[in-house]
């Protein structure tokens, strides 16, 4: 059974702190790993990672994938209150019918002023 | 270009009633899917489709039916609503070429009493 596990479940930090969110997975026929940010609405796409060791970066957010150890991390530096959200990790794999996306349970981040 | 649209935004049903959640996309995406999101459980895949006329079950398909008669539309039918189906439902679409980024609709909040 395909499985995606995120940790921690929730995190409270102060503005300016750096946070690291974790995502580990066990899936067959891995294709890619995706990170999403969800505020009080639909998830919005952050990154897609396909290759090990190549960091993707967007402003204060960065992410990297380790396909040998089957995990990814999402880093947020100099956090701001606007970073407060649930961060979802999802893994895309391939089966006979095509691509499937399995989501982790999310990490709820709260950034206090 | 409206992206992914879902209707209704909110719905209250009585146990045993049936209804259809509508989802449409105007991006000519091949892949469409339905997720439900329950508190603390991330997104779980209900059904998905890799093209018109092709559908398959996801992780939690029981109690739901889908069909895909056109590329644009992917309705989700609840056959006989149960309180366990109280959830937020998201429809998503993506293209098989390019980044596999999933585009999400705004969600439907369903309450079954």
PDB file of C-alpha atoms in Angstrom:
ATOM      1  CA  UNK A   1       0.000   0.000   0.000  1.00  0.00           C
ATOM      2  CA  UNK A   2       1.341   3.415  -0.966  1.00  0.00           C
ATOM      3  CA  UNK A   3       2.089   5.605   2.043  1.00  0.00           C
ATOM      4  CA  UNK A   4       3.150   9.215   2.569  1.00  0.00           C
ATOM      5  CA  UNK A   5       3.933  10.390   6.108  1.00  0.00           C
ATOM      6  CA  UNK A   6       4.586  13.973   7.116  1.00  0.00           C
ATOM      7  CA  UNK A   7       6.140  15.267  10.308  1.00  0.00           C
ATOM      8  CA  UNK A   8       5.692  17.069  12.526  1.00  0.00           C
ATOM      9  CA  UNK A   9       1.890  17.142  12.594  1.00  0.00           C
ATOM     10  CA  UNK A  10       1.962  20.737  13.752  1.00  0.00           C
ATOM     11  CA  UNK A  11       4.508  23.401  14.525  1.00  0.00           C
ATOM     12  CA  UNK A  12       4.378  26.792  16.208  1.00  0.00           C
ATOM     13  CA  UNK A  13       7.249  29.229  15.602  1.00  0.00           C
ATOM     14  CA  UNK A  14       7.902  32.954  15.822  1.00  0.00           C
ATOM     15  CA  UNK A  15       8.467  35.276  12.913  1.00  0.00           C
ATOM     16  CA  UNK A  16      12.034  35.084  11.681  1.00  0.00           C
ATOM     17  CA  UNK A  17      12.528  31.452  12.666  1.00  0.00           C
ATOM     18  CA  UNK A  18      13.568  28.799  10.157  1.00  0.00           C
ATOM     19  CA  UNK A  19      11.471  25.639   9.888  1.00  0.00           C
ATOM     20  CA  UNK A  20      12.008  22.256   8.274  1.00  0.00           C
ATOM     21  CA  UNK A  21       9.073  20.089   7.313  1.00  0.00           C
ATOM     22  CA  UNK A  22       9.553  16.403   6.581  1.00  0.00           C
ATOM     23  CA  UNK A  23       7.911  14.006   4.171  1.00  0.00           C
ATOM     24  CA  UNK A  24       8.736  10.306   3.864  1.00  0.00           C
ATOM     25  CA  UNK A  25       7.157   7.924   1.420  1.00  0.00           C
ATOM     26  CA  UNK A  26       6.798   4.325   0.372  1.00  0.00           C
ATOM     27  CA  UNK A  27       5.296   3.957  -3.084  1.00  0.00           C
ATOM     28  CA  UNK A  28       5.785   1.746  -6.092  1.00  0.00           C
ATOM     29  CA  UNK A  29       6.774   3.262  -9.445  1.00  0.00           C
ATOM     30  CA  UNK A  30       7.665   6.676  -8.038  1.00  0.00           C
ATOM     31  CA  UNK A  31       7.465   9.558 -10.518  1.00  0.00           C
ATOM     32  CA  UNK A  32       7.662  12.767  -8.511  1.00  0.00           C
ATOM     33  CA  UNK A  33       7.041  14.417  -5.160  1.00  0.00           C
ATOM     34  CA  UNK A  34       4.999  17.589  -4.855  1.00  0.00           C
ATOM     35  CA  UNK A  35       4.595  20.157  -2.098  1.00  0.00           C
ATOM     36  CA  UNK A  36       1.466  22.251  -1.639  1.00  0.00           C
ATOM     37  CA  UNK A  37       0.460  25.067   0.695  1.00  0.00           C
ATOM     38  CA  UNK A  38      -3.112  25.100   1.897  1.00  0.00           C
ATOM     39  CA  UNK A  39      -4.681  28.041   3.670  1.00  0.00           C
ATOM     40  CA  UNK A  40      -8.431  28.155   4.167  1.00  0.00           C
ATOM     41  CA  UNK A  41      -9.102  27.065   0.597  1.00  0.00           C
ATOM     42  CA  UNK A  42      -7.799  24.692  -2.092  1.00  0.00           C
ATOM     43  CA  UNK A  43      -4.111  23.693  -2.006  1.00  0.00           C
ATOM     44  CA  UNK A  44      -1.721  25.763  -4.088  1.00  0.00           C
ATOM     45  CA  UNK A  45       1.280  24.237  -5.765  1.00  0.00           C
ATOM     46  CA  UNK A  46       4.770  25.001  -4.436  1.00  0.00           C
ATOM     47  CA  UNK A  47       7.285  22.569  -5.914  1.00  0.00           C
ATOM     48  CA  UNK A  48       7.639  19.392  -7.885  1.00  0.00           C
ATOM     49  CA  UNK A  49      10.755  17.281  -7.294  1.00  0.00           C
ATOM     50  CA  UNK A  50      11.808  14.467  -9.557  1.00  0.00           C
ATOM     51  CA  UNK A  51      15.566  14.082  -9.121  1.00  0.00           C
ATOM     52  CA  UNK A  52      17.564  13.443  -5.957  1.00  0.00           C
ATOM     53  CA  UNK A  53      19.813  16.102  -4.563  1.00  0.00           C
ATOM     54  CA  UNK A  54      18.638  18.994  -6.699  1.00  0.00           C
ATOM     55  CA  UNK A  55      17.288  21.817  -4.576  1.00  0.00           C
ATOM     56  CA  UNK A  56      14.257  23.717  -5.787  1.00  0.00           C
ATOM     57  CA  UNK A  57      14.020  27.254  -4.477  1.00  0.00           C
ATOM     58  CA  UNK A  58      11.379  29.958  -4.504  1.00  0.00           C
ATOM     59  CA  UNK A  59      12.079  32.974  -2.364  1.00  0.00           C
ATOM     60  CA  UNK A  60      12.345  31.859   1.255  1.00  0.00           C
ATOM     61  CA  UNK A  61      11.115  28.346   0.469  1.00  0.00           C
ATOM     62  CA  UNK A  62      13.313  25.512  -0.705  1.00  0.00           C
ATOM     63  CA  UNK A  63      12.928  21.786  -1.020  1.00  0.00           C
ATOM     64  CA  UNK A  64      15.068  18.772  -1.776  1.00  0.00           C
ATOM     65  CA  UNK A  65      14.404  15.110  -2.484  1.00  0.00           C
ATOM     66  CA  UNK A  66      16.369  12.024  -1.444  1.00  0.00           C
ATOM     67  CA  UNK A  67      15.205   9.085  -3.552  1.00  0.00           C
ATOM     68  CA  UNK A  68      17.562   6.661  -1.848  1.00  0.00           C
ATOM     69  CA  UNK A  69      16.247   7.360   1.651  1.00  0.00           C
ATOM     70  CA  UNK A  70      12.713   8.084   0.344  1.00  0.00           C
ATOM     71  CA  UNK A  71      12.134  11.471   1.868  1.00  0.00           C
ATOM     72  CA  UNK A  72      11.906  15.149   1.118  1.00  0.00           C
ATOM     73  CA  UNK A  73      12.217  18.282   3.231  1.00  0.00           C
ATOM     74  CA  UNK A  74      10.676  21.681   2.816  1.00  0.00           C
ATOM     75  CA  UNK A  75      12.583  24.565   4.392  1.00  0.00           C
ATOM     76  CA  UNK A  76      11.165  27.978   5.112  1.00  0.00           C
ATOM     77  CA  UNK A  77      13.625  30.637   6.254  1.00  0.00           C
ATOM     78  CA  UNK A  78      12.813  33.952   7.954  1.00  0.00           C
ATOM     79  CA  UNK A  79       9.214  32.841   8.482  1.00  0.00           C
ATOM     80  CA  UNK A  80       6.391  35.365   8.304  1.00  0.00           C
ATOM     81  CA  UNK A  81       2.834  35.213   9.631  1.00  0.00           C
ATOM     82  CA  UNK A  82       1.675  34.754   6.031  1.00  0.00           C
ATOM     83  CA  UNK A  83       3.463  31.393   5.993  1.00  0.00           C
ATOM     84  CA  UNK A  84       0.898  30.041   8.458  1.00  0.00           C
ATOM     85  CA  UNK A  85      -0.868  27.218   6.611  1.00  0.00           C
ATOM     86  CA  UNK A  86      -1.051  23.474   6.235  1.00  0.00           C
ATOM     87  CA  UNK A  87       1.751  22.149   4.064  1.00  0.00           C
ATOM     88  CA  UNK A  88       0.921  19.037   2.097  1.00  0.00           C
ATOM     89  CA  UNK A  89       3.330  16.592   0.552  1.00  0.00           C
ATOM     90  CA  UNK A  90       2.107  14.323  -2.236  1.00  0.00           C
ATOM     91  CA  UNK A  91       3.796  11.590  -4.209  1.00  0.00           C
ATOM     92  CA  UNK A  92       2.938  10.789  -7.777  1.00  0.00           C
ATOM     93  CA  UNK A  93       3.395   7.207  -8.855  1.00  0.00           C
ATOM     94  CA  UNK A  94       2.395   5.231 -11.882  1.00  0.00           C
ATOM     95  CA  UNK A  95       0.110   2.242 -12.098  1.00  0.00           C
ATOM     96  CA  UNK A  96      -1.660   0.437 -14.950  1.00  0.00           C
ATOM     97  CA  UNK A  97      -4.287   3.152 -15.227  1.00  0.00           C
ATOM     98  CA  UNK A  98      -1.842   6.041 -15.249  1.00  0.00           C
ATOM     99  CA  UNK A  99      -0.601   8.513 -12.694  1.00  0.00           C
ATOM    100  CA  UNK A 100      -1.860   8.578  -9.128  1.00  0.00           C
ATOM    101  CA  UNK A 101      -1.245  11.123  -6.404  1.00  0.00           C
ATOM    102  CA  UNK A 102      -1.097  10.093  -2.735  1.00  0.00           C
ATOM    103  CA  UNK A 103      -1.140  12.828  -0.102  1.00  0.00           C
ATOM    104  CA  UNK A 104       0.362  12.897   3.351  1.00  0.00           C
ATOM    105  CA  UNK A 105      -1.669  14.150   6.295  1.00  0.00           C
ATOM    106  CA  UNK A 106      -0.072  17.572   6.249  1.00  0.00           C
ATOM    107  CA  UNK A 107       1.932  19.699   8.676  1.00  0.00           C
ATOM    108  CA  UNK A 108       0.086  22.610  10.238  1.00  0.00           C
ATOM    109  CA  UNK A 109       2.449  25.564  10.641  1.00  0.00           C
ATOM    110  CA  UNK A 110       1.564  28.554  12.775  1.00  0.00           C
ATOM    111  CA  UNK A 111       3.887  31.556  12.726  1.00  0.00           C
ATOM    112  CA  UNK A 112       3.370  33.979  15.612  1.00  0.00           C
ATOM    113  CA  UNK A 113       4.313  37.658  15.341  1.00  0.00           C
TER     114      UNK A 113
ATOM    115  CA  UNK B   1      -9.897  30.690 -18.598  1.00  0.00           C
ATOM    116  CA  UNK B   2     -11.712  29.768 -15.373  1.00  0.00           C
ATOM    117  CA  UNK B   3      -9.429  26.857 -14.374  1.00  0.00           C
ATOM    118  CA  UNK B   4     -11.241  24.240 -12.277  1.00  0.00           C
ATOM    119  CA  UNK B   5     -14.747  25.088 -11.126  1.00  0.00           C
ATOM    120  CA  UNK B   6     -16.884  23.211  -8.616  1.00  0.00           C
ATOM    121  CA  UNK B   7     -20.518  23.540  -7.674  1.00  0.00           C
ATOM    122  CA  UNK B   8     -22.085  23.840  -5.218  1.00  0.00           C
ATOM    123  CA  UNK B   9     -19.799  25.508  -2.663  1.00  0.00           C
ATOM    124  CA  UNK B  10     -21.891  24.271   0.259  1.00  0.00           C
ATOM    125  CA  UNK B  11     -24.486  21.522   0.581  1.00  0.00           C
ATOM    126  CA  UNK B  12     -26.458  19.967   3.417  1.00  0.00           C
ATOM    127  CA  UNK B  13     -28.037  16.558   2.820  1.00  0.00           C
ATOM    128  CA  UNK B  14     -30.121  14.225   4.890  1.00  0.00           C
ATOM    129  CA  UNK B  15     -28.993  10.629   5.317  1.00  0.00           C
ATOM    130  CA  UNK B  16     -30.078   8.570   2.327  1.00  0.00           C
ATOM    131  CA  UNK B  17     -30.380  11.449  -0.130  1.00  0.00           C
ATOM    132  CA  UNK B  18     -28.401  11.424  -3.345  1.00  0.00           C
ATOM    133  CA  UNK B  19     -26.691  14.270  -5.109  1.00  0.00           C
ATOM    134  CA  UNK B  20     -24.057  15.115  -7.695  1.00  0.00           C
ATOM    135  CA  UNK B  21     -21.072  17.372  -7.137  1.00  0.00           C
ATOM    136  CA  UNK B  22     -20.094  19.089 -10.353  1.00  0.00           C
ATOM    137  CA  UNK B  23     -16.540  19.674 -11.557  1.00  0.00           C
ATOM    138  CA  UNK B  24     -15.426  21.261 -14.802  1.00  0.00           C
ATOM    139  CA  UNK B  25     -12.096  22.410 -16.204  1.00  0.00           C
ATOM    140  CA  UNK B  26     -11.302  24.435 -19.300  1.00  0.00           C
ATOM    141  CA  UNK B  27      -7.597  23.624 -19.630  1.00  0.00           C
ATOM    142  CA  UNK B  28      -8.030  20.503 -21.771  1.00  0.00           C
ATOM    143  CA  UNK B  29      -6.425  18.401 -19.055  1.00  0.00           C
ATOM    144  CA  UNK B  30      -6.506  14.643 -19.473  1.00  0.00           C
ATOM    145  CA  UNK B  31      -6.311  13.775 -15.785  1.00  0.00           C
ATOM    146  CA  UNK B  32      -9.083  14.666 -13.336  1.00  0.00           C
ATOM    147  CA  UNK B  33      -9.618  13.466  -9.811  1.00  0.00           C
ATOM    148  CA  UNK B  34     -11.799  13.836  -6.745  1.00  0.00           C
ATOM    149  CA  UNK B  35     -10.450  14.055  -3.201  1.00  0.00           C
ATOM    150  CA  UNK B  36     -12.044  14.346   0.155  1.00  0.00           C
ATOM    151  CA  UNK B  37     -10.383  16.167   2.992  1.00  0.00           C
ATOM    152  CA  UNK B  38     -11.219  15.420   6.593  1.00  0.00           C
ATOM    153  CA  UNK B  39      -9.666  17.187   9.589  1.00  0.00           C
ATOM    154  CA  UNK B  40      -6.103  16.015  10.190  1.00  0.00           C
ATOM    155  CA  UNK B  41      -6.215  13.464   7.393  1.00  0.00           C
ATOM    156  CA  UNK B  42      -4.869  15.323   4.381  1.00  0.00           C
ATOM    157  CA  UNK B  43      -6.424  14.618   1.010  1.00  0.00           C
ATOM    158  CA  UNK B  44      -7.646  11.148   0.096  1.00  0.00           C
ATOM    159  CA  UNK B  45      -8.283  10.127  -3.488  1.00  0.00           C
ATOM    160  CA  UNK B  46     -11.841   8.964  -4.215  1.00  0.00           C
ATOM    161  CA  UNK B  47     -11.911   8.393  -7.983  1.00  0.00           C
ATOM    162  CA  UNK B  48      -9.857   9.569 -10.894  1.00  0.00           C
ATOM    163  CA  UNK B  49      -9.945   9.637 -14.667  1.00  0.00           C
ATOM    164  CA  UNK B  50      -7.128   9.621 -17.208  1.00  0.00           C
ATOM    165  CA  UNK B  51      -9.345  10.675 -20.088  1.00  0.00           C
ATOM    166  CA  UNK B  52     -12.898  10.750 -21.393  1.00  0.00           C
ATOM    167  CA  UNK B  53     -14.554   7.377 -20.919  1.00  0.00           C
ATOM    168  CA  UNK B  54     -11.903   6.096 -18.481  1.00  0.00           C
ATOM    169  CA  UNK B  55     -12.316   6.141 -14.714  1.00  0.00           C
ATOM    170  CA  UNK B  56     -10.788   4.208 -11.850  1.00  0.00           C
ATOM    171  CA  UNK B  57     -11.075   3.930  -8.099  1.00  0.00           C
ATOM    172  CA  UNK B  58      -8.792   5.683  -5.686  1.00  0.00           C
ATOM    173  CA  UNK B  59      -8.221   5.068  -2.000  1.00  0.00           C
ATOM    174  CA  UNK B  60     -11.780   5.637  -0.690  1.00  0.00           C
ATOM    175  CA  UNK B  61     -14.280   4.946  -3.518  1.00  0.00           C
ATOM    176  CA  UNK B  62     -17.141   3.346  -1.569  1.00  0.00           C
ATOM    177  CA  UNK B  63     -20.392   5.278  -1.714  1.00  0.00           C
ATOM    178  CA  UNK B  64     -19.342   7.352  -4.730  1.00  0.00           C
ATOM    179  CA  UNK B  65     -19.723   7.013  -8.482  1.00  0.00           C
ATOM    180  CA  UNK B  66     -18.096   8.976 -11.285  1.00  0.00           C
ATOM    181  CA  UNK B  67     -18.292   9.199 -15.039  1.00  0.00           C
ATOM    182  CA  UNK B  68     -16.273  11.108 -17.632  1.00  0.00           C
ATOM    183  CA  UNK B  69     -18.259  11.583 -20.803  1.00  0.00           C
ATOM    184  CA  UNK B  70     -16.294  14.676 -21.871  1.00  0.00           C
ATOM    185  CA  UNK B  71     -12.769  15.946 -21.260  1.00  0.00           C
ATOM    186  CA  UNK B  72     -14.142  18.986 -19.414  1.00  0.00           C
ATOM    187  CA  UNK B  73     -16.540  17.463 -16.891  1.00  0.00           C
ATOM    188  CA  UNK B  74     -16.067  14.983 -14.072  1.00  0.00           C
ATOM    189  CA  UNK B  75     -19.126  14.778 -11.789  1.00  0.00           C
ATOM    190  CA  UNK B  76     -19.074  12.906  -8.482  1.00  0.00           C
ATOM    191  CA  UNK B  77     -22.289  11.193  -7.409  1.00  0.00           C
ATOM    192  CA  UNK B  78     -23.213  10.290  -3.881  1.00  0.00           C
ATOM    193  CA  UNK B  79     -25.668   7.440  -4.174  1.00  0.00           C
ATOM    194  CA  UNK B  80     -27.105   7.394  -0.646  1.00  0.00           C
ATOM    195  CA  UNK B  81     -25.501   9.980   1.599  1.00  0.00           C
ATOM    196  CA  UNK B  82     -24.188   8.950   5.015  1.00  0.00           C
ATOM    197  CA  UNK B  83     -22.891  11.103   7.888  1.00  0.00           C
ATOM    198  CA  UNK B  84     -19.421   9.593   7.275  1.00  0.00           C
ATOM    199  CA  UNK B  85     -19.410  11.448   3.950  1.00  0.00           C
ATOM    200  CA  UNK B  86     -19.434  14.809   5.692  1.00  0.00           C
ATOM    201  CA  UNK B  87     -16.256  16.349   4.345  1.00  0.00           C
ATOM    202  CA  UNK B  88     -14.753  18.935   2.031  1.00  0.00           C
ATOM    203  CA  UNK B  89     -14.495  17.675  -1.529  1.00  0.00           C
ATOM    204  CA  UNK B  90     -11.887  18.909  -3.979  1.00  0.00           C
ATOM    205  CA  UNK B  91     -11.736  18.271  -7.680  1.00  0.00           C
ATOM    206  CA  UNK B  92      -8.370  18.577  -9.414  1.00  0.00           C
ATOM    207  CA  UNK B  93      -7.008  18.328 -12.929  1.00  0.00           C
ATOM    208  CA  UNK B  94      -3.614  18.078 -14.551  1.00  0.00           C
ATOM    209  CA  UNK B  95      -1.976  17.462 -17.867  1.00  0.00           C
ATOM    210  CA  UNK B  96       0.150  14.427 -18.607  1.00  0.00           C
ATOM    211  CA  UNK B  97       2.641  16.592 -20.377  1.00  0.00           C
ATOM    212  CA  UNK B  98       4.549  19.276 -18.540  1.00  0.00           C
ATOM    213  CA  UNK B  99       4.868  19.590 -14.824  1.00  0.00           C
ATOM    214  CA  UNK B 100       2.034  17.316 -13.612  1.00  0.00           C
ATOM    215  CA  UNK B 101       0.995  20.217 -11.427  1.00  0.00           C
ATOM    216  CA  UNK B 102      -2.486  19.588 -10.107  1.00  0.00           C
ATOM    217  CA  UNK B 103      -4.932  22.451 -10.336  1.00  0.00           C
ATOM    218  CA  UNK B 104      -7.554  22.352  -7.617  1.00  0.00           C
ATOM    219  CA  UNK B 105     -11.095  23.626  -7.593  1.00  0.00           C
ATOM    220  CA  UNK B 106     -12.313  25.757  -4.679  1.00  0.00           C
ATOM    221  CA  UNK B 107     -13.949  22.837  -2.893  1.00  0.00           C
ATOM    222  CA  UNK B 108     -17.453  21.794  -1.843  1.00  0.00           C
ATOM    223  CA  UNK B 109     -18.254  21.603   1.852  1.00  0.00           C
ATOM    224  CA  UNK B 110     -20.789  18.812   2.340  1.00  0.00           C
ATOM    225  CA  UNK B 111     -22.647  18.085   5.572  1.00  0.00           C
ATOM    226  CA  UNK B 112     -24.791  14.974   5.919  1.00  0.00           C
ATOM    227  CA  UNK B 113     -27.177  14.967   8.881  1.00  0.00           C
TER     228      UNK B 113
END
